[in-house]
């Protein structure tokens, strides 16, 4: 079990921000606001909102990414010795990523060690628009804590969390040195002229197509701990 603890809610209003920058045009911004004790419909409630965004061009060519996160937490002491907590967190990521096994020696010789993707030749599987991954995850819970009577308390948490992944990538991005210099696709069916092509099981030839896969996986979990 990995336990992650969210930020404690304080009794005073606070607001803070952060800006960070790094190599490869990497930057991050973060904002955090707490309401402190606030009278909401006659109850003592505290609210936290945290938002963050990150972008980076990456060390390898055109393997850039962007990711965002939003967290909201509300804690309400709605009656003596009773507390209701509502929590939600959502993260989203989109990146251009070579989902294969990295460069071939020929690509290193032709383009350098930092080569990954290109955006000049859509006939090649290394074309940036053909290589992307999108991921999202969220977690939510509602927690009720209270004292029913002397020596008898209740602590109940209902929760849900989810993960979603969509990856699109050509099956093979392998190229020999000669193919890299000629702007030719590698892999099955490639020729030195740059024609990649796909041949279907019935023998139909699609000379302008590339083999690729479209992968999606996702799940959602619900539960309750009493």
PDB file of C-alpha atoms in Angstrom:
ATOM      1  CA  UNK A   1       0.000   0.000   0.000  1.00  0.00           C
ATOM      2  CA  UNK A   2       1.227   3.467  -0.905  1.00  0.00           C
ATOM      3  CA  UNK A   3      -0.420   6.183   1.171  1.00  0.00           C
ATOM      4  CA  UNK A   4      -0.485   9.739  -0.148  1.00  0.00           C
ATOM      5  CA  UNK A   5      -1.578  12.514   2.191  1.00  0.00           C
ATOM      6  CA  UNK A   6      -3.037  15.747   0.839  1.00  0.00           C
ATOM      7  CA  UNK A   7      -2.261  19.160   2.265  1.00  0.00           C
ATOM      8  CA  UNK A   8      -3.700  19.991   5.689  1.00  0.00           C
ATOM      9  CA  UNK A   9      -6.316  22.740   5.709  1.00  0.00           C
ATOM     10  CA  UNK A  10      -5.430  25.685   7.915  1.00  0.00           C
ATOM     11  CA  UNK A  11      -7.597  28.209   9.751  1.00  0.00           C
ATOM     12  CA  UNK A  12      -6.253  31.301   7.941  1.00  0.00           C
ATOM     13  CA  UNK A  13      -6.529  32.483   4.351  1.00  0.00           C
ATOM     14  CA  UNK A  14      -3.404  31.847   2.261  1.00  0.00           C
ATOM     15  CA  UNK A  15      -2.384  32.259  -1.363  1.00  0.00           C
ATOM     16  CA  UNK A  16       0.923  31.256  -2.888  1.00  0.00           C
ATOM     17  CA  UNK A  17       2.376  30.624  -6.314  1.00  0.00           C
ATOM     18  CA  UNK A  18       5.455  29.138  -7.908  1.00  0.00           C
ATOM     19  CA  UNK A  19       7.169  29.546 -11.269  1.00  0.00           C
ATOM     20  CA  UNK A  20      10.012  27.289 -12.339  1.00  0.00           C
ATOM     21  CA  UNK A  21      12.046  26.971 -15.541  1.00  0.00           C
ATOM     22  CA  UNK A  22      14.714  24.590 -16.789  1.00  0.00           C
ATOM     23  CA  UNK A  23      16.534  23.188 -19.769  1.00  0.00           C
ATOM     24  CA  UNK A  24      14.846  22.312 -23.078  1.00  0.00           C
ATOM     25  CA  UNK A  25      12.248  25.064 -22.685  1.00  0.00           C
ATOM     26  CA  UNK A  26      10.830  23.414 -19.573  1.00  0.00           C
ATOM     27  CA  UNK A  27       8.574  25.512 -17.353  1.00  0.00           C
ATOM     28  CA  UNK A  28       6.083  24.995 -14.538  1.00  0.00           C
ATOM     29  CA  UNK A  29       3.508  27.237 -12.852  1.00  0.00           C
ATOM     30  CA  UNK A  30       1.618  26.435  -9.670  1.00  0.00           C
ATOM     31  CA  UNK A  31      -1.060  28.253  -7.691  1.00  0.00           C
ATOM     32  CA  UNK A  32      -2.384  27.349  -4.242  1.00  0.00           C
ATOM     33  CA  UNK A  33      -5.246  29.029  -2.344  1.00  0.00           C
ATOM     34  CA  UNK A  34      -6.789  28.199   1.032  1.00  0.00           C
ATOM     35  CA  UNK A  35      -9.928  29.872   2.354  1.00  0.00           C
ATOM     36  CA  UNK A  36      -9.209  29.388   6.046  1.00  0.00           C
ATOM     37  CA  UNK A  37     -12.231  29.231   8.316  1.00  0.00           C
ATOM     38  CA  UNK A  38     -15.240  30.284   6.282  1.00  0.00           C
ATOM     39  CA  UNK A  39     -18.863  30.405   7.356  1.00  0.00           C
ATOM     40  CA  UNK A  40     -20.796  28.436   4.736  1.00  0.00           C
ATOM     41  CA  UNK A  41     -24.514  28.057   5.456  1.00  0.00           C
ATOM     42  CA  UNK A  42     -23.807  28.449   9.153  1.00  0.00           C
ATOM     43  CA  UNK A  43     -21.067  25.793   9.270  1.00  0.00           C
ATOM     44  CA  UNK A  44     -17.314  26.055   9.637  1.00  0.00           C
ATOM     45  CA  UNK A  45     -15.821  25.022   6.276  1.00  0.00           C
ATOM     46  CA  UNK A  46     -12.298  25.159   4.864  1.00  0.00           C
ATOM     47  CA  UNK A  47     -11.466  24.989   1.143  1.00  0.00           C
ATOM     48  CA  UNK A  48      -8.204  24.281  -0.694  1.00  0.00           C
ATOM     49  CA  UNK A  49      -7.626  24.674  -4.447  1.00  0.00           C
ATOM     50  CA  UNK A  50      -4.292  23.791  -6.043  1.00  0.00           C
ATOM     51  CA  UNK A  51      -3.581  24.017  -9.801  1.00  0.00           C
ATOM     52  CA  UNK A  52      -0.398  23.233 -11.718  1.00  0.00           C
ATOM     53  CA  UNK A  53       0.738  23.147 -15.356  1.00  0.00           C
ATOM     54  CA  UNK A  54       4.025  21.901 -16.841  1.00  0.00           C
ATOM     55  CA  UNK A  55       5.393  21.962 -20.383  1.00  0.00           C
ATOM     56  CA  UNK A  56       8.710  20.836 -21.853  1.00  0.00           C
ATOM     57  CA  UNK A  57      10.224  20.444 -25.321  1.00  0.00           C
ATOM     58  CA  UNK A  58      12.230  17.479 -24.026  1.00  0.00           C
ATOM     59  CA  UNK A  59      15.837  16.508 -24.634  1.00  0.00           C
ATOM     60  CA  UNK A  60      15.005  14.500 -27.782  1.00  0.00           C
ATOM     61  CA  UNK A  61      13.751  16.110 -30.975  1.00  0.00           C
ATOM     62  CA  UNK A  62      10.001  16.888 -30.951  1.00  0.00           C
ATOM     63  CA  UNK A  63       9.290  14.636 -27.939  1.00  0.00           C
ATOM     64  CA  UNK A  64       7.463  17.414 -26.109  1.00  0.00           C
ATOM     65  CA  UNK A  65       4.862  17.136 -23.375  1.00  0.00           C
ATOM     66  CA  UNK A  66       2.327  19.116 -21.415  1.00  0.00           C
ATOM     67  CA  UNK A  67       0.621  18.114 -18.185  1.00  0.00           C
ATOM     68  CA  UNK A  68      -1.946  19.738 -15.896  1.00  0.00           C
ATOM     69  CA  UNK A  69      -3.253  18.945 -12.419  1.00  0.00           C
ATOM     70  CA  UNK A  70      -6.133  20.359 -10.371  1.00  0.00           C
ATOM     71  CA  UNK A  71      -6.836  19.456  -6.739  1.00  0.00           C
ATOM     72  CA  UNK A  72      -9.819  20.566  -4.642  1.00  0.00           C
ATOM     73  CA  UNK A  73     -10.398  19.717  -0.979  1.00  0.00           C
ATOM     74  CA  UNK A  74     -13.287  20.843   1.233  1.00  0.00           C
ATOM     75  CA  UNK A  75     -13.549  20.109   4.946  1.00  0.00           C
ATOM     76  CA  UNK A  76     -16.726  21.031   6.802  1.00  0.00           C
ATOM     77  CA  UNK A  77     -17.296  20.763  10.577  1.00  0.00           C
ATOM     78  CA  UNK A  78     -21.046  20.759  10.096  1.00  0.00           C
ATOM     79  CA  UNK A  79     -21.908  19.762  13.692  1.00  0.00           C
ATOM     80  CA  UNK A  80     -20.089  19.347  16.999  1.00  0.00           C
ATOM     81  CA  UNK A  81     -17.683  16.381  16.724  1.00  0.00           C
ATOM     82  CA  UNK A  82     -18.691  15.745  13.095  1.00  0.00           C
ATOM     83  CA  UNK A  83     -16.550  16.441  10.001  1.00  0.00           C
ATOM     84  CA  UNK A  84     -17.265  15.889   6.314  1.00  0.00           C
ATOM     85  CA  UNK A  85     -14.340  15.958   3.844  1.00  0.00           C
ATOM     86  CA  UNK A  86     -14.766  16.031   0.051  1.00  0.00           C
ATOM     87  CA  UNK A  87     -11.664  15.597  -2.107  1.00  0.00           C
ATOM     88  CA  UNK A  88     -10.997  15.513  -5.857  1.00  0.00           C
ATOM     89  CA  UNK A  89      -7.802  15.411  -7.922  1.00  0.00           C
ATOM     90  CA  UNK A  90      -7.466  15.267 -11.738  1.00  0.00           C
ATOM     91  CA  UNK A  91      -4.317  14.974 -13.865  1.00  0.00           C
ATOM     92  CA  UNK A  92      -4.000  15.106 -17.657  1.00  0.00           C
ATOM     93  CA  UNK A  93      -0.929  14.536 -19.834  1.00  0.00           C
ATOM     94  CA  UNK A  94      -0.374  14.794 -23.591  1.00  0.00           C
ATOM     95  CA  UNK A  95       3.003  14.017 -25.111  1.00  0.00           C
ATOM     96  CA  UNK A  96       4.571  13.202 -28.442  1.00  0.00           C
ATOM     97  CA  UNK A  97       6.533  10.045 -27.802  1.00  0.00           C
ATOM     98  CA  UNK A  98       8.314   7.367 -29.800  1.00  0.00           C
ATOM     99  CA  UNK A  99       6.702   4.244 -28.325  1.00  0.00           C
ATOM    100  CA  UNK A 100       9.299   1.969 -29.941  1.00  0.00           C
ATOM    101  CA  UNK A 101      12.687   0.830 -28.653  1.00  0.00           C
ATOM    102  CA  UNK A 102      14.674   3.979 -29.394  1.00  0.00           C
ATOM    103  CA  UNK A 103      17.075   4.914 -32.162  1.00  0.00           C
ATOM    104  CA  UNK A 104      18.794   2.567 -34.526  1.00  0.00           C
ATOM    105  CA  UNK A 105      22.569   2.982 -35.060  1.00  0.00           C
ATOM    106  CA  UNK A 106      21.781   4.251 -38.558  1.00  0.00           C
ATOM    107  CA  UNK A 107      19.514   7.001 -37.218  1.00  0.00           C
ATOM    108  CA  UNK A 108      22.160   8.039 -34.682  1.00  0.00           C
ATOM    109  CA  UNK A 109      24.745   8.291 -37.480  1.00  0.00           C
ATOM    110  CA  UNK A 110      22.409  10.269 -39.739  1.00  0.00           C
ATOM    111  CA  UNK A 111      20.626  12.565 -37.269  1.00  0.00           C
ATOM    112  CA  UNK A 112      22.557  12.535 -33.978  1.00  0.00           C
ATOM    113  CA  UNK A 113      21.906  11.142 -30.514  1.00  0.00           C
ATOM    114  CA  UNK A 114      19.048  13.533 -29.741  1.00  0.00           C
ATOM    115  CA  UNK A 115      16.877  12.416 -32.683  1.00  0.00           C
ATOM    116  CA  UNK A 116      13.458  10.984 -31.922  1.00  0.00           C
ATOM    117  CA  UNK A 117      10.775  12.462 -34.191  1.00  0.00           C
ATOM    118  CA  UNK A 118      10.568  14.756 -37.217  1.00  0.00           C
ATOM    119  CA  UNK A 119       7.841  16.919 -38.786  1.00  0.00           C
ATOM    120  CA  UNK A 120       9.010  17.289 -42.386  1.00  0.00           C
ATOM    121  CA  UNK A 121       8.149  13.943 -44.024  1.00  0.00           C
ATOM    122  CA  UNK A 122       4.688  12.461 -43.284  1.00  0.00           C
ATOM    123  CA  UNK A 123       5.585   9.323 -45.251  1.00  0.00           C
ATOM    124  CA  UNK A 124       7.880   8.180 -42.459  1.00  0.00           C
ATOM    125  CA  UNK A 125       6.824   6.510 -39.187  1.00  0.00           C
ATOM    126  CA  UNK A 126       8.963   9.010 -37.264  1.00  0.00           C
ATOM    127  CA  UNK A 127       6.511  11.794 -38.183  1.00  0.00           C
ATOM    128  CA  UNK A 128       5.576  13.617 -34.965  1.00  0.00           C
ATOM    129  CA  UNK A 129       1.820  13.609 -35.540  1.00  0.00           C
ATOM    130  CA  UNK A 130       1.812   9.792 -35.698  1.00  0.00           C
ATOM    131  CA  UNK A 131       3.447   9.407 -32.283  1.00  0.00           C
ATOM    132  CA  UNK A 132       1.479  10.575 -29.262  1.00  0.00           C
ATOM    133  CA  UNK A 133       0.267   9.452 -25.870  1.00  0.00           C
ATOM    134  CA  UNK A 134      -2.576  10.916 -23.834  1.00  0.00           C
ATOM    135  CA  UNK A 135      -3.121   9.935 -20.201  1.00  0.00           C
ATOM    136  CA  UNK A 136      -5.583  11.010 -17.541  1.00  0.00           C
ATOM    137  CA  UNK A 137      -6.130   9.956 -13.947  1.00  0.00           C
ATOM    138  CA  UNK A 138      -8.400  11.091 -11.142  1.00  0.00           C
ATOM    139  CA  UNK A 139      -9.200  10.224  -7.545  1.00  0.00           C
ATOM    140  CA  UNK A 140     -12.128  11.320  -5.400  1.00  0.00           C
ATOM    141  CA  UNK A 141     -13.368  10.520  -1.917  1.00  0.00           C
ATOM    142  CA  UNK A 142     -16.000  11.571   0.604  1.00  0.00           C
ATOM    143  CA  UNK A 143     -15.092  10.986   4.250  1.00  0.00           C
ATOM    144  CA  UNK A 144     -17.441  11.227   7.244  1.00  0.00           C
ATOM    145  CA  UNK A 145     -15.959  11.295  10.735  1.00  0.00           C
ATOM    146  CA  UNK A 146     -17.943  11.740  13.923  1.00  0.00           C
ATOM    147  CA  UNK A 147     -18.776  10.717  17.475  1.00  0.00           C
ATOM    148  CA  UNK A 148     -22.034   8.844  17.870  1.00  0.00           C
ATOM    149  CA  UNK A 149     -21.779   8.485  21.655  1.00  0.00           C
ATOM    150  CA  UNK A 150     -19.115   8.294  24.346  1.00  0.00           C
ATOM    151  CA  UNK A 151     -16.667   5.620  23.261  1.00  0.00           C
ATOM    152  CA  UNK A 152     -18.373   5.108  19.866  1.00  0.00           C
ATOM    153  CA  UNK A 153     -17.104   6.860  16.727  1.00  0.00           C
ATOM    154  CA  UNK A 154     -17.491   6.389  13.001  1.00  0.00           C
ATOM    155  CA  UNK A 155     -14.998   6.950  10.175  1.00  0.00           C
ATOM    156  CA  UNK A 156     -16.292   6.095   6.711  1.00  0.00           C
ATOM    157  CA  UNK A 157     -14.674   6.874   3.335  1.00  0.00           C
ATOM    158  CA  UNK A 158     -16.266   6.241  -0.050  1.00  0.00           C
ATOM    159  CA  UNK A 159     -13.802   6.587  -2.919  1.00  0.00           C
ATOM    160  CA  UNK A 160     -13.208   6.204  -6.629  1.00  0.00           C
ATOM    161  CA  UNK A 161     -10.103   6.422  -8.806  1.00  0.00           C
ATOM    162  CA  UNK A 162      -9.460   5.925 -12.504  1.00  0.00           C
ATOM    163  CA  UNK A 163      -6.751   5.734 -15.155  1.00  0.00           C
ATOM    164  CA  UNK A 164      -7.021   6.216 -18.926  1.00  0.00           C
ATOM    165  CA  UNK A 165      -4.293   5.789 -21.563  1.00  0.00           C
ATOM    166  CA  UNK A 166      -4.491   6.342 -25.319  1.00  0.00           C
ATOM    167  CA  UNK A 167      -1.315   5.687 -27.314  1.00  0.00           C
ATOM    168  CA  UNK A 168      -0.934   5.904 -31.087  1.00  0.00           C
ATOM    169  CA  UNK A 169       2.324   4.811 -32.679  1.00  0.00           C
ATOM    170  CA  UNK A 170       3.673   3.232 -35.879  1.00  0.00           C
ATOM    171  CA  UNK A 171       4.636  -0.414 -35.413  1.00  0.00           C
ATOM    172  CA  UNK A 172       8.258   0.065 -36.409  1.00  0.00           C
ATOM    173  CA  UNK A 173      10.554   3.061 -36.731  1.00  0.00           C
ATOM    174  CA  UNK A 174      13.721   1.146 -37.599  1.00  0.00           C
ATOM    175  CA  UNK A 175      15.891   2.570 -40.367  1.00  0.00           C
ATOM    176  CA  UNK A 176      19.274   1.633 -41.748  1.00  0.00           C
ATOM    177  CA  UNK A 177      21.820   4.379 -42.360  1.00  0.00           C
ATOM    178  CA  UNK A 178      21.076   4.311 -46.101  1.00  0.00           C
ATOM    179  CA  UNK A 179      17.331   4.537 -45.500  1.00  0.00           C
ATOM    180  CA  UNK A 180      17.788   7.445 -43.063  1.00  0.00           C
ATOM    181  CA  UNK A 181      19.884   9.392 -45.599  1.00  0.00           C
ATOM    182  CA  UNK A 182      17.392   8.652 -48.385  1.00  0.00           C
ATOM    183  CA  UNK A 183      14.378   9.630 -46.290  1.00  0.00           C
ATOM    184  CA  UNK A 184      13.064   6.095 -46.621  1.00  0.00           C
ATOM    185  CA  UNK A 185      10.972   4.236 -44.110  1.00  0.00           C
ATOM    186  CA  UNK A 186      12.371   1.131 -42.529  1.00  0.00           C
ATOM    187  CA  UNK A 187      10.625  -1.977 -41.340  1.00  0.00           C
ATOM    188  CA  UNK A 188       8.646  -4.490 -43.337  1.00  0.00           C
ATOM    189  CA  UNK A 189       8.054  -3.651 -47.000  1.00  0.00           C
ATOM    190  CA  UNK A 190      10.277  -0.568 -47.107  1.00  0.00           C
ATOM    191  CA  UNK A 191      12.351   0.202 -50.167  1.00  0.00           C
ATOM    192  CA  UNK A 192      15.313   2.469 -50.799  1.00  0.00           C
ATOM    193  CA  UNK A 193      13.064   4.789 -52.808  1.00  0.00           C
ATOM    194  CA  UNK A 194      11.212   5.761 -49.664  1.00  0.00           C
ATOM    195  CA  UNK A 195       8.059   3.760 -50.337  1.00  0.00           C
ATOM    196  CA  UNK A 196       6.840   2.159 -47.144  1.00  0.00           C
ATOM    197  CA  UNK A 197       3.467   0.685 -47.954  1.00  0.00           C
ATOM    198  CA  UNK A 198       1.269  -1.892 -46.319  1.00  0.00           C
ATOM    199  CA  UNK A 199       0.151  -5.220 -47.786  1.00  0.00           C
ATOM    200  CA  UNK A 200      -3.050  -6.620 -46.288  1.00  0.00           C
ATOM    201  CA  UNK A 201      -3.660 -10.313 -45.655  1.00  0.00           C
ATOM    202  CA  UNK A 202      -5.764 -10.548 -48.826  1.00  0.00           C
ATOM    203  CA  UNK A 203      -2.876  -9.221 -50.915  1.00  0.00           C
ATOM    204  CA  UNK A 204      -4.171  -5.647 -51.285  1.00  0.00           C
ATOM    205  CA  UNK A 205      -1.279  -3.176 -51.410  1.00  0.00           C
ATOM    206  CA  UNK A 206      -1.616   0.250 -49.804  1.00  0.00           C
ATOM    207  CA  UNK A 207       1.547   2.046 -50.953  1.00  0.00           C
ATOM    208  CA  UNK A 208       0.942   5.260 -48.998  1.00  0.00           C
ATOM    209  CA  UNK A 209       0.070   3.671 -45.649  1.00  0.00           C
ATOM    210  CA  UNK A 210       2.104   2.875 -42.563  1.00  0.00           C
ATOM    211  CA  UNK A 211       1.548   0.064 -40.098  1.00  0.00           C
ATOM    212  CA  UNK A 212       0.553   1.424 -36.684  1.00  0.00           C
ATOM    213  CA  UNK A 213      -1.344   0.536 -33.551  1.00  0.00           C
ATOM    214  CA  UNK A 214      -4.009   2.456 -31.656  1.00  0.00           C
ATOM    215  CA  UNK A 215      -3.893   1.385 -28.010  1.00  0.00           C
ATOM    216  CA  UNK A 216      -6.424   2.317 -25.364  1.00  0.00           C
ATOM    217  CA  UNK A 217      -6.755   1.010 -21.840  1.00  0.00           C
ATOM    218  CA  UNK A 218      -8.737   2.325 -18.917  1.00  0.00           C
ATOM    219  CA  UNK A 219     -10.277   1.320 -15.623  1.00  0.00           C
ATOM    220  CA  UNK A 220     -12.274   2.792 -12.751  1.00  0.00           C
ATOM    221  CA  UNK A 221     -12.412   1.524  -9.185  1.00  0.00           C
ATOM    222  CA  UNK A 222     -15.061   2.216  -6.555  1.00  0.00           C
ATOM    223  CA  UNK A 223     -14.826   1.306  -2.915  1.00  0.00           C
ATOM    224  CA  UNK A 224     -15.709   2.122   0.651  1.00  0.00           C
ATOM    225  CA  UNK A 225     -13.733   1.852   3.875  1.00  0.00           C
ATOM    226  CA  UNK A 226     -15.761   1.856   7.091  1.00  0.00           C
TER     227      UNK A 226
END
